[in-house]
mmCIF file of C-alpha atoms in Angstrom:
data_model
loop_
_atom_site.group_PDB
_atom_site.id
_atom_site.type_symbol
_atom_site.label_atom_id
_atom_site.label_comp_id
_atom_site.label_asym_id
_atom_site.label_seq_id
_atom_site.Cartn_x
_atom_site.Cartn_y
_atom_site.Cartn_z
ATOM 1 C CA VAL A 1 -6.520 -5.047 2.637
ATOM 2 C CA GLY A 2 -8.416 -8.061 3.773
ATOM 3 C CA CYS A 3 -9.307 -9.048 0.280
ATOM 4 C CA VAL A 4 -5.718 -8.917 -0.832
ATOM 5 C CA LEU A 5 -4.528 -11.299 2.206
ATOM 6 C CA VAL A 6 -7.563 -13.562 1.378
ATOM 7 C CA ASP A 7 -6.449 -13.609 -2.216
ATOM 8 C CA TRP A 8 -2.823 -14.294 -1.279
ATOM 9 C CA LEU A 9 -3.927 -16.998 0.975
ATOM 10 C CA ASN A 10 -5.876 -18.471 -1.866
ATOM 11 C CA ILE A 11 -2.789 -18.200 -4.313
ATOM 12 C CA ILE A 12 -0.516 -19.509 -1.780
ATOM 13 C CA SER A 13 -2.708 -22.713 -1.038
ATOM 14 C CA THR A 14 -3.118 -23.231 -4.622
ATOM 15 C CA PHE A 15 0.806 -23.218 -5.043
ATOM 16 C CA VAL A 16 1.046 -25.619 -2.284
ATOM 17 C CA LEU A 17 -1.742 -28.063 -3.465
ATOM 18 C CA GLN A 18 -1.268 -27.725 -7.341
ATOM 19 C CA ASN A 19 1.164 -30.687 -7.398
ATOM 20 C CA ASP A 20 -0.888 -32.988 -5.205
ATOM 21 C CA ALA A 21 -3.086 -35.155 -7.444
ATOM 22 C CA THR A 22 -5.343 -36.209 -4.598
ATOM 23 C CA SER A 23 -5.871 -32.524 -3.490
ATOM 24 C CA GLY A 24 -8.869 -31.851 -5.975
ATOM 25 C CA SER A 25 -11.560 -31.683 -3.050
ATOM 26 C CA ARG A 26 -9.085 -29.506 -0.973
ATOM 27 C CA PHE A 27 -8.907 -27.017 -4.105
ATOM 28 C CA VAL A 28 -12.635 -26.620 -3.983
ATOM 29 C CA GLU A 29 -12.804 -26.293 -0.139
ATOM 30 C CA VAL A 30 -9.921 -23.601 -0.375
ATOM 31 C CA GLY A 31 -11.786 -21.758 -3.101
ATOM 32 C CA ARG A 32 -15.122 -21.572 -1.228
ATOM 33 C CA LEU A 33 -13.372 -20.519 2.074
ATOM 34 C CA ALA A 34 -11.550 -17.764 0.006
ATOM 35 C CA ARG A 35 -14.771 -16.486 -1.508
ATOM 36 C CA PHE A 36 -16.366 -16.440 2.116
ATOM 37 C CA LEU A 37 -13.550 -14.562 3.681
ATOM 38 C CA ARG A 38 -13.465 -12.165 0.806
ATOM 39 C CA ILE A 39 -17.064 -11.224 1.252
ATOM 40 C CA VAL A 40 -16.477 -10.731 5.105
ATOM 41 C CA ALA A 41 -13.506 -8.501 4.263
ATOM 42 C CA ILE A 42 -15.365 -6.389 1.927
ATOM 43 C CA LEU A 43 -18.222 -5.928 4.491
ATOM 44 C CA ARG A 44 -15.867 -4.994 7.363
ATOM 45 C CA LEU A 45 -13.446 -2.761 5.276
ATOM 46 C CA GLY A 46 -15.130 0.354 5.771
ATOM 47 C CA ARG A 47 -15.785 -0.080 9.537
ATOM 48 C CA LEU A 48 -12.086 -1.151 10.026
ATOM 49 C CA GLY A 49 -10.952 2.135 8.416
ATOM 50 C CA LYS A 50 -13.222 4.201 10.628
ATOM 51 C CA VAL A 51 -12.119 2.520 13.700
ATOM 52 C CA VAL A 52 -8.324 2.864 12.648
ATOM 53 C CA GLU A 53 -8.994 6.657 12.092
ATOM 54 C CA GLU A 54 -10.745 7.005 15.439
ATOM 55 C CA LEU A 55 -7.853 5.384 17.219
ATOM 56 C CA SER A 56 -5.220 7.306 15.565
ATOM 57 C CA HIS A 57 -6.950 10.629 16.396
ATOM 58 C CA ARG A 58 -7.278 9.656 19.837
ATOM 59 C CA HIS A 59 -4.120 8.046 20.932
ATOM 60 C CA PHE A 60 -1.376 9.027 18.384
ATOM 61 C CA THR A 61 0.681 12.209 18.008
ATOM 62 C CA GLU A 62 0.897 14.293 14.923
ATOM 63 C CA ALA A 63 4.053 12.514 13.805
ATOM 64 C CA ALA A 64 2.526 9.078 14.598
ATOM 65 C CA ARG A 65 -0.501 9.832 12.617
ATOM 66 C CA LEU A 66 1.453 10.897 9.718
ATOM 67 C CA THR A 67 3.319 7.475 9.917
ATOM 68 C CA VAL A 68 0.091 5.612 9.789
ATOM 69 C CA GLN A 69 -1.306 7.793 6.939
ATOM 70 C CA VAL A 70 2.056 6.862 4.964
ATOM 71 C CA PHE A 71 1.629 3.267 5.851
ATOM 72 C CA GLY A 72 -2.101 3.402 4.937
ATOM 73 C CA MET A 73 -0.985 4.861 1.480
ATOM 74 C CA LEU A 74 1.510 1.970 1.029
ATOM 75 C CA ILE A 75 -1.139 -0.559 1.829
ATOM 76 C CA GLY A 76 -3.197 1.185 -0.678
ATOM 77 C CA THR A 77 -0.665 1.004 -3.076
ATOM 78 C CA VAL A 78 -0.473 -2.812 -2.697
ATOM 79 C CA TRP A 79 -4.114 -3.266 -2.958
ATOM 80 C CA VAL A 80 -4.360 -1.383 -6.162
ATOM 81 C CA GLY A 81 -1.359 -3.242 -7.521
ATOM 82 C CA HIS A 82 -3.015 -6.562 -6.473
ATOM 83 C CA ILE A 83 -6.242 -5.614 -8.451
ATOM 84 C CA MET A 84 -4.165 -4.823 -11.491
ATOM 85 C CA ALA A 85 -2.164 -7.882 -11.242
ATOM 86 C CA CYS A 86 -5.230 -10.012 -11.166
ATOM 87 C CA ALA A 87 -6.508 -8.162 -14.213
ATOM 88 C CA TRP A 88 -3.254 -8.298 -16.067
ATOM 89 C CA TYR A 89 -2.991 -12.060 -15.559
ATOM 90 C CA SER A 90 -6.800 -12.318 -16.672
ATOM 91 C CA VAL A 91 -6.082 -10.449 -19.776
ATOM 92 C CA GLY A 92 -2.946 -12.586 -20.678
ATOM 93 C CA ARG A 93 -4.716 -15.879 -20.045
ATOM 94 C CA ASP A 94 -8.504 -15.439 -21.262
ATOM 95 C CA PHE A 95 -8.801 -12.474 -23.423
ATOM 96 C CA SER A 96 -8.665 -12.849 -27.190
ATOM 97 C CA THR A 97 -5.192 -12.099 -29.080
ATOM 98 C CA ASP A 98 -5.023 -10.704 -32.506
ATOM 99 C CA THR A 99 -1.295 -11.408 -32.967
ATOM 100 C CA GLY A 100 -1.276 -15.072 -31.548
ATOM 101 C CA GLY A 101 0.924 -14.109 -28.511
ATOM 102 C CA ARG A 102 0.260 -13.556 -24.845
ATOM 103 C CA TRP A 103 2.408 -12.213 -22.203
ATOM 104 C CA VAL A 104 2.178 -15.659 -20.312
ATOM 105 C CA GLU A 105 3.716 -17.363 -23.248
ATOM 106 C CA ILE A 106 6.647 -14.885 -23.459
ATOM 107 C CA GLN A 107 10.064 -16.806 -23.443
ATOM 108 C CA SER A 108 11.974 -15.416 -20.393
ATOM 109 C CA TYR A 109 15.654 -15.965 -20.575
ATOM 110 C CA ILE A 110 17.593 -16.355 -17.026
ATOM 111 C CA ASN A 111 20.798 -17.136 -19.009
ATOM 112 C CA PRO A 112 21.787 -18.504 -22.224
ATOM 113 C CA ASP A 113 21.086 -22.100 -21.079
ATOM 114 C CA LEU A 114 18.010 -21.506 -19.101
ATOM 115 C CA SER A 115 14.723 -20.138 -20.406
ATOM 116 C CA PHE A 116 10.812 -20.875 -19.809
ATOM 117 C CA GLU A 117 7.543 -19.434 -20.766
ATOM 118 C CA TYR A 118 5.413 -17.892 -17.835
ATOM 119 C CA TRP A 119 2.715 -20.349 -18.087
ATOM 120 C CA GLU A 120 4.976 -23.224 -17.639
ATOM 121 C CA MET A 121 5.712 -21.895 -13.966
ATOM 122 C CA GLY A 122 3.474 -22.301 -10.946
ATOM 123 C CA ILE A 123 0.601 -19.883 -10.299
ATOM 124 C CA PHE A 124 2.544 -18.279 -7.374
ATOM 125 C CA TYR A 125 5.498 -17.225 -9.711
ATOM 126 C CA GLN A 126 2.797 -16.066 -12.408
ATOM 127 C CA TYR A 127 1.066 -13.866 -9.738
ATOM 128 C CA ILE A 128 4.359 -12.368 -8.747
ATOM 129 C CA CYS A 129 5.219 -11.609 -12.112
ATOM 130 C CA ALA A 130 1.788 -10.057 -12.684
ATOM 131 C CA LEU A 131 2.237 -8.059 -9.308
ATOM 132 C CA HIS A 132 5.723 -6.934 -10.328
ATOM 133 C CA PHE A 133 4.176 -5.469 -13.710
ATOM 134 C CA SER A 134 1.291 -3.842 -11.966
ATOM 135 C CA MET A 135 3.680 -2.188 -9.509
ATOM 136 C CA ALA A 136 5.994 -0.932 -12.257
ATOM 137 C CA GLN A 137 3.021 0.522 -14.008
ATOM 138 C CA MET A 138 1.957 2.496 -10.840
ATOM 139 C CA THR A 139 5.524 3.695 -10.053
ATOM 140 C CA LEU A 140 6.535 4.178 -13.599
ATOM 141 C CA GLY A 141 9.225 1.707 -13.368
ATOM 142 C CA CYS A 142 10.221 -1.352 -15.546
ATOM 143 C CA ALA A 143 9.498 -4.997 -15.788
ATOM 144 C CA ASP A 144 10.645 -7.878 -17.851
ATOM 145 C CA VAL A 145 6.857 -8.599 -18.837
ATOM 146 C CA PHE A 146 5.625 -6.739 -21.875
ATOM 147 C CA ALA A 147 2.455 -6.588 -23.967
ATOM 148 C CA THR A 148 2.381 -8.808 -26.970
ATOM 149 C CA ASN A 149 -1.240 -8.155 -28.455
ATOM 150 C CA THR A 150 -3.603 -5.265 -28.833
ATOM 151 C CA VAL A 151 -5.690 -5.685 -25.865
ATOM 152 C CA GLU A 152 -2.523 -6.038 -23.514
ATOM 153 C CA ARG A 153 -1.137 -2.997 -24.920
ATOM 154 C CA ILE A 154 -4.441 -1.078 -24.282
ATOM 155 C CA PHE A 155 -4.160 -2.426 -20.789
ATOM 156 C CA ASN A 156 -0.598 -1.174 -20.691
ATOM 157 C CA ILE A 157 -1.404 2.371 -21.649
ATOM 158 C CA ALA A 158 -4.285 2.516 -19.215
ATOM 159 C CA GLY A 159 -1.821 1.122 -16.440
ATOM 160 C CA LEU A 160 0.492 3.983 -17.318
ATOM 161 C CA LEU A 161 -1.858 6.572 -17.141
ATOM 162 C CA LEU A 162 -3.163 5.389 -13.890
ATOM 163 C CA GLY A 163 0.233 4.942 -12.533
ATOM 164 C CA LEU A 164 0.986 8.589 -13.615
ATOM 165 C CA LEU A 165 -1.945 9.851 -11.632
ATOM 166 C CA PHE A 166 -1.316 7.494 -8.630
ATOM 167 C CA SER A 167 2.236 8.317 -8.315
ATOM 168 C CA THR A 168 1.599 12.001 -8.450
ATOM 169 C CA THR A 169 -1.091 11.861 -5.984
ATOM 170 C CA LEU A 170 0.854 9.712 -3.672
ATOM 171 C CA VAL A 171 3.727 12.061 -3.623
ATOM 172 C CA SER A 172 1.810 15.120 -3.367
ATOM 173 C CA SER A 173 -0.354 13.653 -0.460
ATOM 174 C CA ILE A 174 2.663 12.733 1.626
ATOM 175 C CA SER A 175 4.453 16.005 0.679
ATOM 176 C CA SER A 176 1.354 17.691 2.004
ATOM 177 C CA TRP A 177 1.191 15.883 5.106
ATOM 178 C CA MET A 178 4.803 16.612 5.849
ATOM 179 C CA VAL A 179 4.634 20.167 5.258
ATOM 180 C CA ASP A 180 1.479 20.365 7.419
ATOM 181 C CA LEU A 181 3.495 18.746 10.076
ATOM 182 C CA GLN A 182 6.333 20.853 9.862
ATOM 183 C CA MET A 183 4.045 24.089 10.022
ATOM 184 C CA ARG A 184 2.522 22.765 13.009
ATOM 185 C CA ARG A 185 5.897 22.042 14.551
ATOM 186 C CA LYS A 186 7.242 25.566 13.821
ATOM 187 C CA ASP A 187 4.141 27.105 15.213
ATOM 188 C CA GLU A 188 4.535 25.244 18.313
ATOM 189 C CA ASN A 189 8.114 26.297 18.662
ATOM 190 C CA ASP A 190 7.383 29.964 17.908
ATOM 191 C CA LYS A 191 4.852 29.847 20.726
ATOM 192 C CA MET A 192 7.294 28.399 23.165
ATOM 193 C CA ARG A 193 10.017 30.675 22.229
ATOM 194 C CA LYS A 194 7.518 33.770 22.567
ATOM 195 C CA LEU A 195 6.644 32.339 26.058
ATOM 196 C CA ARG A 196 10.260 32.052 27.164
ATOM 197 C CA THR A 197 10.889 35.501 25.881
ATOM 198 C CA TYR A 198 8.089 36.840 27.853
ATOM 199 C CA LEU A 199 9.013 35.143 31.004
ATOM 200 C CA ARG A 200 12.696 36.332 30.731
ATOM 201 C CA GLN A 201 11.851 39.960 29.876
ATOM 202 C CA HIS A 202 9.666 40.055 33.021
ATOM 203 C CA LYS A 203 12.083 38.340 35.042
ATOM 204 C CA VAL A 204 9.962 35.438 36.330
ATOM 205 C CA ASP A 205 11.575 33.346 38.784
ATOM 206 C CA SER A 206 13.368 30.373 37.062
ATOM 207 C CA SER A 207 11.448 27.721 38.998
ATOM 208 C CA ILE A 208 7.983 29.230 38.184
ATOM 209 C CA ALA A 209 9.228 29.673 34.495
ATOM 210 C CA HIS A 210 10.267 25.850 34.273
ATOM 211 C CA ARG A 211 6.859 24.943 35.635
ATOM 212 C CA VAL A 212 4.992 27.036 33.147
ATOM 213 C CA ASN A 213 7.132 25.795 30.192
ATOM 214 C CA ARG A 214 6.613 22.139 31.279
ATOM 215 C CA GLN A 215 2.799 22.807 31.641
ATOM 216 C CA CYS A 216 2.694 24.355 28.251
ATOM 217 C CA GLN A 217 4.448 21.679 26.606
ATOM 218 C CA ALA A 218 2.281 19.136 28.288
ATOM 219 C CA ARG A 219 -0.864 20.839 26.879
ATOM 220 C CA ILE A 220 0.557 21.029 23.428
ATOM 221 C CA ALA A 221 1.410 17.301 23.930
ATOM 222 C CA VAL A 222 -2.247 16.642 24.964
ATOM 223 C CA LYS A 223 -3.538 18.621 21.862
ATOM 224 C CA ASP A 224 -1.467 16.759 19.388
ATOM 225 C CA ALA A 225 -2.502 13.300 20.970
#
């Protein structure tokens, strides 16, 4: 996550400075800072994940932990999409082409009177287009960017296979977490219903039964937290 944020900061700063003819030294400084922050983010990524997991198990309920897990999966999706977007941009700009075409040279038509090639636009727009393409690959969606040579088509095929695996894993993981949460809730409700039935059958005083129910609910809440 930190790496993605650092790269986004680098892209945005490049977009802001790219039209400034006197900003050459600042480009170098931003690049050095981005590389340093990326290294720091990579070194602290594992520790951050452990801290978040420990805090979630210590302070969050089951439902809150499920929300955190889903949010983490979405963040992971953005991270993978960012990596694919950077790779797709590199393929379109730096790799050899056997057809003479590259995706960055595709003519994009906004309307009959307005068209442009992707390489003519700023770095930020090119990155967003690449990110749109990579997210479409992972979610098996569609994008207006397409492959124009063999290398790009190979990358596209690999992206579709990765997207198929990633999307099915994402859906199955979320479904598994939700089913597990529902089973836990069902088990808790069954236990509370049996307790209330027991208290009612043995004609326990209502005030005592109420305190017993509250105590059991409190213990269940502590167990889930």
